[in-house]
Coordinates of C-alpha atoms and ligand atoms in Angstrom, one line a residue:
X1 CA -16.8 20.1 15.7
X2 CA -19.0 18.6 12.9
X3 CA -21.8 16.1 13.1
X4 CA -22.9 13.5 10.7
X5 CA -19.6 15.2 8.4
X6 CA -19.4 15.7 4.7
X7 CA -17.0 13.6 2.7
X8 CA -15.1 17.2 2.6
X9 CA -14.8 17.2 6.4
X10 CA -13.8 13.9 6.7
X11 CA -11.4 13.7 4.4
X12 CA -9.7 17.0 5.7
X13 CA -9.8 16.1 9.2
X14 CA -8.6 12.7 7.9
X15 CA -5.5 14.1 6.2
X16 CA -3.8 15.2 9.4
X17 CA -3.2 12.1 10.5
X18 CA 0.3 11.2 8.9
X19 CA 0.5 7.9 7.7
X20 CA 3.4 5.9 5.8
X21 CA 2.7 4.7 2.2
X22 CA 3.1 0.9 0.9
X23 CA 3.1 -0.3 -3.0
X24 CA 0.9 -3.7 -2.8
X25 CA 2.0 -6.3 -5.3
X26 CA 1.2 -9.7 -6.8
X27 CA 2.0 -11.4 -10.0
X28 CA -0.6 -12.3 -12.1
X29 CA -1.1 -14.0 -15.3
X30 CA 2.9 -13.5 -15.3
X31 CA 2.7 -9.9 -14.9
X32 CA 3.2 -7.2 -11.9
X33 CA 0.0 -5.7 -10.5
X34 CA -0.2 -3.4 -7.6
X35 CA -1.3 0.1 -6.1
X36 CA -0.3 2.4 -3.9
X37 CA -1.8 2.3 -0.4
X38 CA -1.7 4.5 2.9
X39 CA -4.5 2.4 4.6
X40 CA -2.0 -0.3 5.7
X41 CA -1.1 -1.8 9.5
X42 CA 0.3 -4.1 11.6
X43 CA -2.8 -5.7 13.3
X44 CA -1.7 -9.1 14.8
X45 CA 2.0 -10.5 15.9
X46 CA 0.6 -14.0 17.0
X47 CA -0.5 -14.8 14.2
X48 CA 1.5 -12.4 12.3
X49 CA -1.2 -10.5 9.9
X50 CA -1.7 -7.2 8.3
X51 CA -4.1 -5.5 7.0
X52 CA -5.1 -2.5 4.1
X53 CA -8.2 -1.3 2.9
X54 CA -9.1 -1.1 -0.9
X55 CA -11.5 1.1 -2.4
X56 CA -14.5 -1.0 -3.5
X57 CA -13.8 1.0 -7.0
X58 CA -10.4 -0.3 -7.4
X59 CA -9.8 -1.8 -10.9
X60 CA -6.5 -2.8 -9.4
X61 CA -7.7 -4.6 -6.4
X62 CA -10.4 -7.0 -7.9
X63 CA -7.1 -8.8 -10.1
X64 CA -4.7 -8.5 -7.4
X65 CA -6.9 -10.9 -5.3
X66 CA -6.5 -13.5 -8.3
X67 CA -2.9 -14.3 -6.8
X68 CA -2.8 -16.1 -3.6
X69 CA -0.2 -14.0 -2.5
X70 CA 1.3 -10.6 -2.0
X71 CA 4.4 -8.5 -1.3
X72 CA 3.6 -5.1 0.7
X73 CA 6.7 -2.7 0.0
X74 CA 7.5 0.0 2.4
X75 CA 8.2 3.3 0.1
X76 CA 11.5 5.1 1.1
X77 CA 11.4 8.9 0.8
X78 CA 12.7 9.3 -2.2
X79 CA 9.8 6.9 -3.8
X80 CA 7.1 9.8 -4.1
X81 CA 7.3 8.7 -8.0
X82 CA 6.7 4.6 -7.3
X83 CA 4.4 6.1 -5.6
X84 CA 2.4 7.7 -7.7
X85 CA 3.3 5.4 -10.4
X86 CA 1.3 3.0 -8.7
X87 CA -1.5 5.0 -7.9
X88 CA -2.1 5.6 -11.4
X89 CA -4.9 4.6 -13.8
X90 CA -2.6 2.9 -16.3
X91 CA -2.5 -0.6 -17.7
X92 CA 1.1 -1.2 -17.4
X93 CA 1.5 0.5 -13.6
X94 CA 5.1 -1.4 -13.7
X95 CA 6.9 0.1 -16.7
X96 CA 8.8 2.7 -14.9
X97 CA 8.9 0.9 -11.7
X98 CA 12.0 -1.3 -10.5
X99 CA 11.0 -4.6 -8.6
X100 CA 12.9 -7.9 -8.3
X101 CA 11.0 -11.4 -6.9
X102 CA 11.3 -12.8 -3.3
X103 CA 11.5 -16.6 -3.3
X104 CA 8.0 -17.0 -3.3
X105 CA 7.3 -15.0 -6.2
X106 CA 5.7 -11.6 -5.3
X107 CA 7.2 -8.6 -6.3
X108 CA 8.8 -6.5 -4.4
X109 CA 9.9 -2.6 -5.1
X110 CA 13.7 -2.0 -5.6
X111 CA 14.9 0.0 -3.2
X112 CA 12.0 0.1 -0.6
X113 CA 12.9 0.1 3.3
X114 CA 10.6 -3.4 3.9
X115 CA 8.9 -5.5 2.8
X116 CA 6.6 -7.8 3.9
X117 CA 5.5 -11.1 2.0
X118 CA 1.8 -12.2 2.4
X119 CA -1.1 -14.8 1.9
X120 CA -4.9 -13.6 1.8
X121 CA -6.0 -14.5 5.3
X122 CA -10.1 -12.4 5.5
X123 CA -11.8 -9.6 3.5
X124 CA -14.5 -7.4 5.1
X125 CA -16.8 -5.3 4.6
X126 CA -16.2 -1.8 5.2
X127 CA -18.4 0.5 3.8
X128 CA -16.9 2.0 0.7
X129 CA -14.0 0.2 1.1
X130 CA -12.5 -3.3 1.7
X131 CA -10.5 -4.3 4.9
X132 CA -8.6 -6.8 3.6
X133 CA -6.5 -9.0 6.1
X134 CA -3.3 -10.9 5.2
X135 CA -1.0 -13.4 7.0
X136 CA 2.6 -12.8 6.8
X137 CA 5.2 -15.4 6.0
X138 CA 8.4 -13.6 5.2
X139 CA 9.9 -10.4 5.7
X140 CA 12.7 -8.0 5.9
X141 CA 14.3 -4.3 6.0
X142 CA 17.2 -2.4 5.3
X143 CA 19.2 -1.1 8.5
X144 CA 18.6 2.8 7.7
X145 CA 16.1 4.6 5.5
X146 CA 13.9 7.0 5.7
X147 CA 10.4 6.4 4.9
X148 CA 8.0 8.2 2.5
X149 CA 5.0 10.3 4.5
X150 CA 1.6 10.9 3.4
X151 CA 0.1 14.4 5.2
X152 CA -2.4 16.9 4.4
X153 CA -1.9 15.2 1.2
X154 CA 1.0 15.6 0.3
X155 CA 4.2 13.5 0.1
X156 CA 6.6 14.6 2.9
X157 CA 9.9 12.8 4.7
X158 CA 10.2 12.7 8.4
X159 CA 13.0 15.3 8.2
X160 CA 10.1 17.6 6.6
X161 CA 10.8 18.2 3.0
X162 CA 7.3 18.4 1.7
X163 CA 6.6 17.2 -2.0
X164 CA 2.7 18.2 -3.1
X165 CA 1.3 15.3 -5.3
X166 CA 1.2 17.9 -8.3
X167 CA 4.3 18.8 -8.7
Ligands
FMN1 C1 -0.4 8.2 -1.2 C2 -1.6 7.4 -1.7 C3 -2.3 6.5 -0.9 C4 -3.3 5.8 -1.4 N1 -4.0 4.9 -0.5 C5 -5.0 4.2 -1.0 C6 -5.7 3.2 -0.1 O1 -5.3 3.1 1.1 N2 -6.7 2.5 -0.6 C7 -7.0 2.6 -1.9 O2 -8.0 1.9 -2.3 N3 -6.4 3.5 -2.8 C8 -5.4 4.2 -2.3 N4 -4.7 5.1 -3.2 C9 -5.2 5.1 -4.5 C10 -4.7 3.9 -5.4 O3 -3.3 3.7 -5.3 C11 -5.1 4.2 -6.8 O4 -6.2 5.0 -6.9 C12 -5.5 3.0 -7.5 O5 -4.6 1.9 -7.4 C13 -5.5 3.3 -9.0 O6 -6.7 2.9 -9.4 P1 -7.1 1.4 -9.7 O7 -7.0 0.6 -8.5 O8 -8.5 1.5 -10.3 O9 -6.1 0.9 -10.8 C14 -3.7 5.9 -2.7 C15 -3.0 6.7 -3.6 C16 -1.9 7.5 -3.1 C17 -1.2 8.4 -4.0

């Protein structure tokens, strides 16, 4: 056991816990925004809200919260390259990416297993990050799929074929 743990440790230790991973998206100015985030839940059912947590140096982030909504889009395993298309420093994140509009607007990944259409509800402080809360108003999945799995970090399916972010 470690006290008062390096970023090292923490992030290690962190890593075992397997999460699912989410492309969060908004139009703005006419144009698709997003990144790729693991730090997402389900926090309430009455009132139906979610919640992720940017990094306080996101350059992504700060224009995302321009719209007044957002879609969350559940990756499906074979989305390791949305993914990482979206976790990428680029100006035009969307290029490679297929996406299509709910009715609302916000984008929402082609071939994702959910999604999940949102207003900003709270933002709070959260040390180096941002807990950001959001109230959902429509959403929807396919039947089957199976989803993409963030682990020791790496990209991995539940069946277990493991794909290292590298590669
Ligand atoms: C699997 C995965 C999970 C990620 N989860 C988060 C997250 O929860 N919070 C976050 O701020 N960034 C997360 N990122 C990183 C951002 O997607 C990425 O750094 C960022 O969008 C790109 O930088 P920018 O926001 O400055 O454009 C994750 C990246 C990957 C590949």
């Amino acid at each position: 056991m470690t006290a008062d743990p390096s970023s090292a440790d923490f992030r290690a230790t962190m890593s075992s816990f397997c999460t699912g991973v989410v492309a969060i998206a908004a139009v703005v100015d006419g144009r698709p925004v997003g990144m790729t985030c693991q730090s997402f839940i389900s926090l309430s059912l009455d009132p139906p809200l979610i919640a992720f947590a940017p990094a306080r140096t996101s350059s992504t982030y700060p224009v995302l919260r321009q719209a007044r909504r957002f879609a969350i889009s559940v990756l499906a395993e074979d989305q390791g390259d949305v993914a990482l298309a979206l976790a990428s420093k680029g100006t035009d994140k969307f290029a490679t990416v297929p996406w299509h509009p709910l009715a609302s607007g916000t984008p929402v990944i082609d071939g994702c297993l959910a999604w999940i259409d949102c207003t900003f509800e709270t933002e709070y402080d959260a040390g180096d990050h941002l807990l950001v809360v959001g109230r959902v108003h429509e959403l929807g999945h396919l039947p089957d799929g199976e989803p993409l799995t963030y682990y020791r970090s790496s990209f991995n399916s539940v069946g277990g074929r493991q794909s290292p972010l590298s590669s």
